Structures are given as structure tokens and as C-alpha cells.
Coordinates of C-alpha atoms in Angstrom, one line a residue:
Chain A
X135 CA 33.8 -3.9 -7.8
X136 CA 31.1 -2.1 -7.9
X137 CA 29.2 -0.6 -11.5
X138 CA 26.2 1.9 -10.8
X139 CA 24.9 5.3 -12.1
X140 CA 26.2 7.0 -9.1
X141 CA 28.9 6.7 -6.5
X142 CA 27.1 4.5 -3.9
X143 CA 27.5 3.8 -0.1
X144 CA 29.5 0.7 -1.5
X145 CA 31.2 2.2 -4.3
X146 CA 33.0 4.3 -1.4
X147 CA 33.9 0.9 -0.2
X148 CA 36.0 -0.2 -3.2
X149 CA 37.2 2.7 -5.1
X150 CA 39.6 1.6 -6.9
X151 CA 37.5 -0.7 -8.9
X152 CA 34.3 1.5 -9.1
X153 CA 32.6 1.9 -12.1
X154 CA 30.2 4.7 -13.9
X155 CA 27.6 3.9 -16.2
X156 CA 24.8 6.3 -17.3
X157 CA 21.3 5.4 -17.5
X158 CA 20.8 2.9 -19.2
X159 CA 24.5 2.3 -20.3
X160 CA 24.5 -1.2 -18.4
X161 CA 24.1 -3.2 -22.0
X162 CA 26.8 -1.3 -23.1
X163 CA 29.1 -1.6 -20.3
X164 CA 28.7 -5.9 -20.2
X165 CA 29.1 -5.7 -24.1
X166 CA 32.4 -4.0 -22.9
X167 CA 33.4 -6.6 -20.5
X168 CA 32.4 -9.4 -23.0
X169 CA 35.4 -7.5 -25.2
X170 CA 38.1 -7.1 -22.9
X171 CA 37.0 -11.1 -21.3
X172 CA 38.2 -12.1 -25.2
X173 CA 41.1 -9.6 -25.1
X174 CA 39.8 -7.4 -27.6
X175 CA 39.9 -3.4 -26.8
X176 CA 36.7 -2.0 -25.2
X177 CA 35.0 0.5 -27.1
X178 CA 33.5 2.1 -23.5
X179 CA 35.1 3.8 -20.8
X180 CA 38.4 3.8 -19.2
X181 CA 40.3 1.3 -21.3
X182 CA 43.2 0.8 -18.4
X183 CA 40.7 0.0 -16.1
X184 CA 38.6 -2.1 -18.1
X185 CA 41.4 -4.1 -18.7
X186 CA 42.6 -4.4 -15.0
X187 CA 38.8 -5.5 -14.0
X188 CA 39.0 -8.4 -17.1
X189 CA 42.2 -9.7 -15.3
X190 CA 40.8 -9.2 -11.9
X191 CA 37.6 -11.5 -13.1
X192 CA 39.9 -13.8 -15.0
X193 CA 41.7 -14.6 -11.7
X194 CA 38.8 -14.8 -9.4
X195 CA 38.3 -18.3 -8.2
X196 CA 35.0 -17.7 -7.2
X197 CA 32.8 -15.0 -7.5
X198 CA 29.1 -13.6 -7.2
X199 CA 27.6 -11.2 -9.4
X200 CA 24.6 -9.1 -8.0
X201 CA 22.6 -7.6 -10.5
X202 CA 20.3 -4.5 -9.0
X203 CA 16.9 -3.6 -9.7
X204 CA 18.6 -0.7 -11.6
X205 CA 20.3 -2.8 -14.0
X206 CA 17.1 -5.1 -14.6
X207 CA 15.3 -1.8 -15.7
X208 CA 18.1 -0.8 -17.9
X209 CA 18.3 -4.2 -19.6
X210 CA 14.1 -4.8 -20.0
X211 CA 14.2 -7.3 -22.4
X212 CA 17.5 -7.9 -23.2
X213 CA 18.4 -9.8 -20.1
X214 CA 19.9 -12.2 -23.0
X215 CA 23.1 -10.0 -22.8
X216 CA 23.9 -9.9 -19.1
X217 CA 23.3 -14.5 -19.0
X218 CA 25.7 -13.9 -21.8
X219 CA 28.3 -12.3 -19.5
X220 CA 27.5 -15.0 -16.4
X221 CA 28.0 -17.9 -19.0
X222 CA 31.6 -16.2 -20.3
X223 CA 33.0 -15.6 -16.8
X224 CA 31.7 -19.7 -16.3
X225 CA 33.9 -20.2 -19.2
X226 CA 36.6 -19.0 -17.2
X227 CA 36.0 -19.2 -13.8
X228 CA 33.0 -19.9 -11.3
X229 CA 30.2 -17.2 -11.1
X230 CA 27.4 -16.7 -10.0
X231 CA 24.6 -14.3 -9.8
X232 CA 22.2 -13.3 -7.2
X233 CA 19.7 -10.7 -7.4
X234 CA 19.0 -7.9 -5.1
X235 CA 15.3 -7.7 -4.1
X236 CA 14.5 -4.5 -3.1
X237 CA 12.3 -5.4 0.1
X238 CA 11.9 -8.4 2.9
X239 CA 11.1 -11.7 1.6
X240 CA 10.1 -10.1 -2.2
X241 CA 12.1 -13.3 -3.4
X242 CA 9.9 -15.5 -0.8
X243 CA 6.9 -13.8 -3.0
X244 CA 8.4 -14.1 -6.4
X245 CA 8.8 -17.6 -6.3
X246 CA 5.6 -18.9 -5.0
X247 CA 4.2 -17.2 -7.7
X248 CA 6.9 -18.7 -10.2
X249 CA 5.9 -22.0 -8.1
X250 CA 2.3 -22.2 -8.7
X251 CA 1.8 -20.1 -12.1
X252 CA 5.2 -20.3 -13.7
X253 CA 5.7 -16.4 -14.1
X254 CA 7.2 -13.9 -11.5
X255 CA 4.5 -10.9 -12.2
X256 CA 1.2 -9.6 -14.0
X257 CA -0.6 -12.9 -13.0
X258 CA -4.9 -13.1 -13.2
X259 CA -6.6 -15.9 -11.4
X260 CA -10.1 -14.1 -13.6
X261 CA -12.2 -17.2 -14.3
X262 CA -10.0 -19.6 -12.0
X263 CA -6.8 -20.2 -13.8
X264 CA -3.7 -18.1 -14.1
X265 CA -3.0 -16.0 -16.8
X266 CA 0.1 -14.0 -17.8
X267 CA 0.2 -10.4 -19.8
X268 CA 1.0 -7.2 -19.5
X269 CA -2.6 -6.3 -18.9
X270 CA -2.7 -7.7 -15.7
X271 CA -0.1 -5.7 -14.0
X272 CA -1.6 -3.4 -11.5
X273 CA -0.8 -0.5 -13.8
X274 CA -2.4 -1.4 -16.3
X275 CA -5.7 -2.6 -14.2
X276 CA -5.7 0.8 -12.6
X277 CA -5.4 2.7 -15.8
X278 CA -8.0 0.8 -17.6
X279 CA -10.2 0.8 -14.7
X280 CA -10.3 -2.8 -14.7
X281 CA -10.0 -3.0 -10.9
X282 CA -13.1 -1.5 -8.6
X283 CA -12.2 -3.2 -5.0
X284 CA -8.3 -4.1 -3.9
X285 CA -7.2 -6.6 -1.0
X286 CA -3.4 -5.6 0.2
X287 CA -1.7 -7.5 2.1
X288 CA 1.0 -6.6 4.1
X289 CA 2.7 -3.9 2.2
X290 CA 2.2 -0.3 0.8
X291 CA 1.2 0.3 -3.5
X292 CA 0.5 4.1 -2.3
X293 CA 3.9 5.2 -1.1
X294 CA 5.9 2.4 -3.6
X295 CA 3.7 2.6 -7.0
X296 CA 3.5 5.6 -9.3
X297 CA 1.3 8.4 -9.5
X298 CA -1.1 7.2 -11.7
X299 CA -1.3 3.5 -10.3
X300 CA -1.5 4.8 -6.5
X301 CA -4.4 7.3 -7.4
X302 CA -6.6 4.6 -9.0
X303 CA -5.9 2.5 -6.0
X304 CA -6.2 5.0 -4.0
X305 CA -10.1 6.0 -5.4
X306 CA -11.6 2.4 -4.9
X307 CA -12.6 0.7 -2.0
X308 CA -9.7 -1.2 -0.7
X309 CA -9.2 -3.5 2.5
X310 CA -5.5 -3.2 3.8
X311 CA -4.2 -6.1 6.7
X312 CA -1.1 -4.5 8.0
X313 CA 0.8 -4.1 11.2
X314 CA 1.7 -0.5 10.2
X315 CA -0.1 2.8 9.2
X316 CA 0.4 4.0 6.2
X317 CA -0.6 5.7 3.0
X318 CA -2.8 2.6 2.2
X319 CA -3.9 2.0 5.4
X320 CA -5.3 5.5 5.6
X321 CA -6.7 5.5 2.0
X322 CA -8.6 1.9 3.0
X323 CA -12.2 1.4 3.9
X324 CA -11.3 -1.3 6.3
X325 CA -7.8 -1.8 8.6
X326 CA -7.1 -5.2 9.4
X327 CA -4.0 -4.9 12.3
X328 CA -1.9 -8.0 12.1
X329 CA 0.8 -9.6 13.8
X330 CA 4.0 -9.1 12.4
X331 CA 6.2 -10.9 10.9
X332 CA 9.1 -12.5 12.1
X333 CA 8.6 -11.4 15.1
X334 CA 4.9 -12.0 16.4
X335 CA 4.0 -14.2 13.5
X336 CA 5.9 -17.6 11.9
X337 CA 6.6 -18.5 8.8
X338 CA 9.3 -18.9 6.3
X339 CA 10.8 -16.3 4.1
X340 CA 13.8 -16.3 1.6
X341 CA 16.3 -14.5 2.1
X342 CA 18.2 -12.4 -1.1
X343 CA 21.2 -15.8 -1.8
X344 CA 18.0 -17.9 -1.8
X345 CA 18.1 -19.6 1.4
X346 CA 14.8 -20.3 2.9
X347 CA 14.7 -18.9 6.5
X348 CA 11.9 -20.8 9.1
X349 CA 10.7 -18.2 11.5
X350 CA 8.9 -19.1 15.0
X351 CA 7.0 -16.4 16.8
X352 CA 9.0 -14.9 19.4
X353 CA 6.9 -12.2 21.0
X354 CA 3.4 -13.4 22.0
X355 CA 0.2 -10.8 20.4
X356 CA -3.1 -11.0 20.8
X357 CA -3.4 -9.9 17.0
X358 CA -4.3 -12.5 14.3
X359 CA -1.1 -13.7 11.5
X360 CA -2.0 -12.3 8.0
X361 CA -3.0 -16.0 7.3
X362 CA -5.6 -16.7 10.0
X363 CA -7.2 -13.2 8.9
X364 CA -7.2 -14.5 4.9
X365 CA -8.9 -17.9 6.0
X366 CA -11.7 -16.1 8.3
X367 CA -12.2 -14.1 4.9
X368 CA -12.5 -17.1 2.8
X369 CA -14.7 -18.9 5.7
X370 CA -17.0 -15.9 5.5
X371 CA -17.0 -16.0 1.6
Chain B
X599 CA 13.4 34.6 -16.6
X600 CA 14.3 31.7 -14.1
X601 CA 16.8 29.5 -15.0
X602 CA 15.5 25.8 -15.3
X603 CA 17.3 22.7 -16.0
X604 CA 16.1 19.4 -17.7
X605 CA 17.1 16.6 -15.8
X606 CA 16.7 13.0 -15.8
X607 CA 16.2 11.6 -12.7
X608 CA 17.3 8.0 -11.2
X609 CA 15.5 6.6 -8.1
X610 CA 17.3 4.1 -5.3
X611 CA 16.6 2.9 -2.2
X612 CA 18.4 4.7 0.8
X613 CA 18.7 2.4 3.9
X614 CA 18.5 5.6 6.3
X615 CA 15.3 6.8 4.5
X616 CA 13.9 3.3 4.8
X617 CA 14.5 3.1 8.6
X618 CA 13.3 6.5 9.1
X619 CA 10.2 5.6 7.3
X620 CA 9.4 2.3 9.6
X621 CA 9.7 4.7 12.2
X622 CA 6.7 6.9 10.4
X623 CA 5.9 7.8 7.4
X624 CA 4.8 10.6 8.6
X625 CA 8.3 12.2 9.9
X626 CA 10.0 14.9 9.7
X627 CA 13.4 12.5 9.5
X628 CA 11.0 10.5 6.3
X629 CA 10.5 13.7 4.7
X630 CA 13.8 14.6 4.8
X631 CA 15.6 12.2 3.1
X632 CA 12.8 11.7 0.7
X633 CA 11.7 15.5 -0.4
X634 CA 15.6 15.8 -1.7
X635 CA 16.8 16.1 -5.0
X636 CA 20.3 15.4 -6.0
X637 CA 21.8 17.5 -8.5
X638 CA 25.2 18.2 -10.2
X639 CA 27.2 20.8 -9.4
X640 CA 27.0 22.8 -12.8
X641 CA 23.1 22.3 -13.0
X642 CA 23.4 23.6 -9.3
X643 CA 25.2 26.7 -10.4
X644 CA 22.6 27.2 -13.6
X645 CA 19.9 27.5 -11.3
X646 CA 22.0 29.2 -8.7
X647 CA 21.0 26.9 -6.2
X648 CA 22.5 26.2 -3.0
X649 CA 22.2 23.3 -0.9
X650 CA 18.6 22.8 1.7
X651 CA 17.1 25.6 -0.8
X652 CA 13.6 24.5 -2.3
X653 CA 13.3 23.4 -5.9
X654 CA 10.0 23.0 -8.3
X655 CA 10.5 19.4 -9.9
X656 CA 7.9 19.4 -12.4
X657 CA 7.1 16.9 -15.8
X658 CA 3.8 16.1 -17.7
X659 CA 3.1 13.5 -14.7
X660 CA 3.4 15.7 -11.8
X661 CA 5.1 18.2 -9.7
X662 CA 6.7 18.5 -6.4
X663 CA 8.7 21.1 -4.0
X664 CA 11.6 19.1 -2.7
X665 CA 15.2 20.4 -1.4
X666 CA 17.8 21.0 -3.3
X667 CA 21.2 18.9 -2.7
X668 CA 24.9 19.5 -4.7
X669 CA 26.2 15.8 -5.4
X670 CA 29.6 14.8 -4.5
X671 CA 30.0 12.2 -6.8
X672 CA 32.0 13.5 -10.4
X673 CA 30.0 15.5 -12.8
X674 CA 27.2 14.1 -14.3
X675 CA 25.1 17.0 -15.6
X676 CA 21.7 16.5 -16.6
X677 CA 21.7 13.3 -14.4
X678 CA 19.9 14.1 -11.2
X679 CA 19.1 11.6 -7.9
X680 CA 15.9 10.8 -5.9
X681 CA 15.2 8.7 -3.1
X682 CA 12.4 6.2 -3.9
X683 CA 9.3 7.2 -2.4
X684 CA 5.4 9.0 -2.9
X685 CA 7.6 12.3 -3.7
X686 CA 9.6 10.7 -7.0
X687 CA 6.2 8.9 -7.9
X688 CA 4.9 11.7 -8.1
X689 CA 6.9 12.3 -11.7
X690 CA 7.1 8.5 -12.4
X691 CA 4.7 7.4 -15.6
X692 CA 3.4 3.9 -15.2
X693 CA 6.1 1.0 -15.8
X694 CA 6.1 -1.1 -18.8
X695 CA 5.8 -4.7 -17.4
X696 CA 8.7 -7.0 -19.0
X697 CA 8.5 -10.9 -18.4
X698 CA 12.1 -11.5 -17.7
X699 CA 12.0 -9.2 -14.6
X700 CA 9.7 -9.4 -11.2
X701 CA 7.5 -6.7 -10.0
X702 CA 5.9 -4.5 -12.2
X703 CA 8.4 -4.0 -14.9
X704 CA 10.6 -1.5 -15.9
X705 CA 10.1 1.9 -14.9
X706 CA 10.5 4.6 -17.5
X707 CA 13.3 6.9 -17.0
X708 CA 11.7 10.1 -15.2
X709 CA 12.2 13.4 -17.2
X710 CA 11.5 16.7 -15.4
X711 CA 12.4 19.9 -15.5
X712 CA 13.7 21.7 -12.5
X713 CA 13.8 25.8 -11.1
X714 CA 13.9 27.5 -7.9
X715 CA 10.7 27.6 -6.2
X716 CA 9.0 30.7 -4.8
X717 CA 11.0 32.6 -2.1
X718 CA 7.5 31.3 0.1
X719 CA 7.2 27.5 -1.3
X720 CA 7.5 25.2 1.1
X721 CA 8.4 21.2 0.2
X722 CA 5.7 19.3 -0.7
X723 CA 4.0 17.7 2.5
X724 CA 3.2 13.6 2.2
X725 CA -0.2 15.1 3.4
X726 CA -0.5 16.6 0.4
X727 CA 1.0 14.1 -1.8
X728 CA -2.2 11.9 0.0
X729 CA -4.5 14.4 -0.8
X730 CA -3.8 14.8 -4.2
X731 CA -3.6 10.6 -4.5
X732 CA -7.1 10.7 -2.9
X733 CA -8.1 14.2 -5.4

């Protein structure tokens, strides 16, 4: 089953059991499942269907949830709700969730930094320990001004960040190591070319269930890994 | 007076856009699939739009000149669709960060208003979208 703002590439897949929210409807539509999981009415959407989907779950034997990026926005804060739904349908059945990352390794990313600081974003290092807060996301550096050199690392803030966070990138000197062009790489004061991963360069990523993937270069390049490049930067520090 | 909609816009990821944009960036197959808007039918017929025609997207952030697409998906007026890319960040406010999720937080919902562009407006170049990054 699918539940999204719009009629996806995989809500085609499974139409009976497709489901439309609107934005920022998702709290209401789990507090609708909750209800018809206890076999009270629901007081949104289509009360057949709702109904059919609580007996579909109820009969699963095992199931996954994925919860999108678009449902994390919608919730914010009140991710309290949809751990709420999880630990109902573990009441009932087994379920579980798995998020959906919206690029390569970003999980391999978001747990090292769990790992070593305890929190997933906004992290300093200012003064030699980590630090989490709001202020130290990268839009709110860039709109205080707090920022006046960046180091990026395999990936594109330009094209992916908005307006307002890309321009104030985008007017201090930054140093970009990346195999690609791109709207950073262009904007940058220095291009570091590196191998690429995966393919050129080892390592080990995480895939989106979790599983930690070990990658050996397959292709041989004459261009340095994103790691030899940071430790000749730290060696010339 | 032109007819104008207000619209508020949801950004995804599109696997096609993303494969045309590890291609380049810099494509005509990039631009494409990400200088598109996807609007409802009804707000379609408001503006008396038709499908490839150009479109001003404008809100307090920004503005852009993207093509105009009629959804096939039932109605959702007022609800329009964007591929992720420098073309919906140019509308998109700074997210508010939120602990429980990674990345930067949770984007603000994009409001913007939509018309028909200028008989000569041409869609918004990532060229320009750079220039006006680098402004």
C-alpha cells in the first residue's frame, strides 16, 4: 500500500490500496489508522477502505513500513505519533520501519555522526567538542553569516539546498573534492577531482535496510580517494 | 488582467531527473524534467494553460520560468508538483532544523503564485539560476 500526496510511480503499482493525503495530512492519516487498528470508525477519508487496509495490516505476518522524507517533514516534531502507529501494529503483528534516504550512503553519513556525536544533524566541532542546535545547521550559519570559508566533500549544497543557503555558500570561498562538475564545483575557488566511489575508490557504505555494504576498488585511477586528499590536508595543516 | 493561481507546491525526487542529472547538470534532458511544474487540471484551465507552455512561478523567495504540465493524478487544486532541484529552491525558504529527523530539517511548505509568462519568456536557464546564486 502505498500513502503519498500524489499518485506516485509505485502508487501505479498497487492501486487498489493507494492512499491520498494532503500536505501535511500524514498525522492525521496515522491518527486514522490508530482508529480503525482499535475498531473504532475513522474520522478521515474513505471509511471502506480504511477499514480494508486495518484488516489487511491485522493479517500481515510480517511487514515493513517505509516512512519518506515527505512524511518526516510533515510530522517535524511529532514523530511521537507515527512510533505510536509502529508499536500498535507490534501489538498485533511484526513491523517494522525503514527509512528512505533520499541519496547514496546518506544513512552511512547519518550514523557516523549519530556514532561519534550522538545526533544525526546541526553538529559544531567550534572549540573541539560537538555541539547540537539549531544554530548550527548550514542554514542558519549561512544566514547569520557565521560561515566565511566551506570544505564540501563529495556532494552538491548549490543544486540540493535552498536559495538563501546556496547563495551564502555560494559568496564565500569554498574548496569542493568531487569526481563531478557541478554547481559547487564551479562556484569553488579550488576543485579537488577524486576517485569515485564504489567504483575507483573502497570503502563501506550503508545501504537504505541498514546493511553495511564493503566496497573494493574495481577500476584502477590515477586520482586520489576523498580520504587520502582530507589527510594530505590535515598533513599540510 | 492575467489569471494567476496560488499554489502550494510539493517537491520529490524523480529517478529519471536524477539519472539525467549524473549525466550533466547542465542538459537539456536535466532541465527538462526539472524546469516543470505540475499543476491540476482546474488551475490549468484558470490560467488557460496547456501543457509545455511557460509559466512565471513566483513567491517572496524567488521566481522562476518553468513549463507548464496538467497532472493525471485526481484533482487536487491548489496542490501543485516540482521536481527537487536549483529551480524549486529557488522558491524554498530556509528549513527549520528538527532533532528527530536527519539533514537539515523540515522544509517549509513552498507557497507561490503562478501565471502565464510572456508570449517571449523563455524557462529559466541553470546558468542563470548560478548567476543569480553567485549575484
Amino acid at each position: 500500500m502505498v500513502v503519498d500526496v500524489r499518485k506516485s510511480s509505485t502508487a501505479h503499482m498497487c492501486s487498489n490500496y493507494d492512499f491520498r493525503v494532503t500536505p501535511g495530512g500524514d498525522e492525521q492519516f496515522i491518527q486514522a489508522i490508530l482508529s480503525v487498528l482499535d475498531g473504532k470508525i475513522p474520522k478521515v477519508g474513505d471509511k471502506k477502505k480504511m477499514i480494508e487496509l486495518a484488516s489487511l495490516l491485522k493479517k500481515t505476518e510480517w511487514g515493513a513500513v517505509f516512512p519518506g522524507p515527505g512524511m518526516l517533514a510533515s510530522l517535524g516534531d511529532r514523530m511521537d505519533s507515527f512510533e505510536g502507529m509502529i508499536a500498535k501494529l507490534n501489538e498485533i503483528t511484526t513491523f517494522r520501519a525503514i527509512p528512505m534516504v533520499e541519496q547514496y550512503n546518506a544513512r552511512g553519513f547519518y550514523e557516523l555522526l549519530r556514532e561519534k556525536t550522538g545526533f544525526v544533524n546541526c553538529v559544531s566541532f567550534e572549540g573541539g567538542a560537538a555541539a547540537h542546535g539549531p544554530e548550527n545547521s548550514v542554514a542558519a550559519a549561512g544566514a547569520s553569516g557565521r560561515f566565511d570559508a566551506a570544505l564540501v566533500v563529495g556532494s552538491d549544497p548549490l543544486s540540493s539546498l535552498p536559495f538563501g543557503t546556496a547563495r551564502a555558500l555560494a559568496q564565500i570561498p569554498m574548496i569542493a573534492i568531487d569526481p563531478h562538475r557541478s554547481l559547487t564545483t564551479d562556484a569553488s575557488k579550488v576543485v579537488i577531482p577524486s576517485a569515485l566511489s564504489g567504483l575507483e575508490a573502497g570503502g563501506t557504505a550503508v545501504r537504505m535496510d541498514g546493511v553495511k555494504v564493503r566496497f573494493e576498488p574495481i577500476i584502477e585511477s590515477k586520482l586520489p580517494t576523498d580520504e587520502q586528499i582530507l589527510i594530505r590536508i590535515m598533513e599540510a595543516i | 488582467m492575467a489569471a494567476e493561481v496560488e499554489v502550494t507546491i510539493v517537491t520529490m525526487q524523480d529517478i529519471f531527473q536524477d539519472e539525467a542529472r549524473k549525466k550533466s547538470l547542465y542538459s537539456d534532458e536535466y532541465q527538462k524534467y526539472s524546469a516543470q511544474i505540475v499543476l491540476d487540471k482546474q488551475d490549468m484551465a484558470l490560467l488557460k494553460a496547456k501543457d509545455g507552455e511557460r509559466l512565471l512561478v513566483k513567491n517572496d523567495v524567488g521566481s522562476v520560468v518553468v513549463s507548464a504540465k496538467a497532472s493525471e493524478d485526481e484533482a487536487h487544486p491548489g496542490i501543485a508538483f516540482m521536481i527537487k532541484s536549483p529551480w524549486s529552491n529557488q522558491l524554498a525558504g530556509n528549513p527549520v532544523p528538527v532533532a528527530a529527523s536527519a539533514g537539515e530539517g523540515k522544509n517549509a511548505s513552498i507557497r507561490a503564485t503562478v501565471t502565464m509568462a510572456g508570449l517571449n519568456a523563455s524557462i529559466t536557464t541553470i546558468t542563470e539560476l548560478f548567476s543569480r546564486m553567485k549575484g
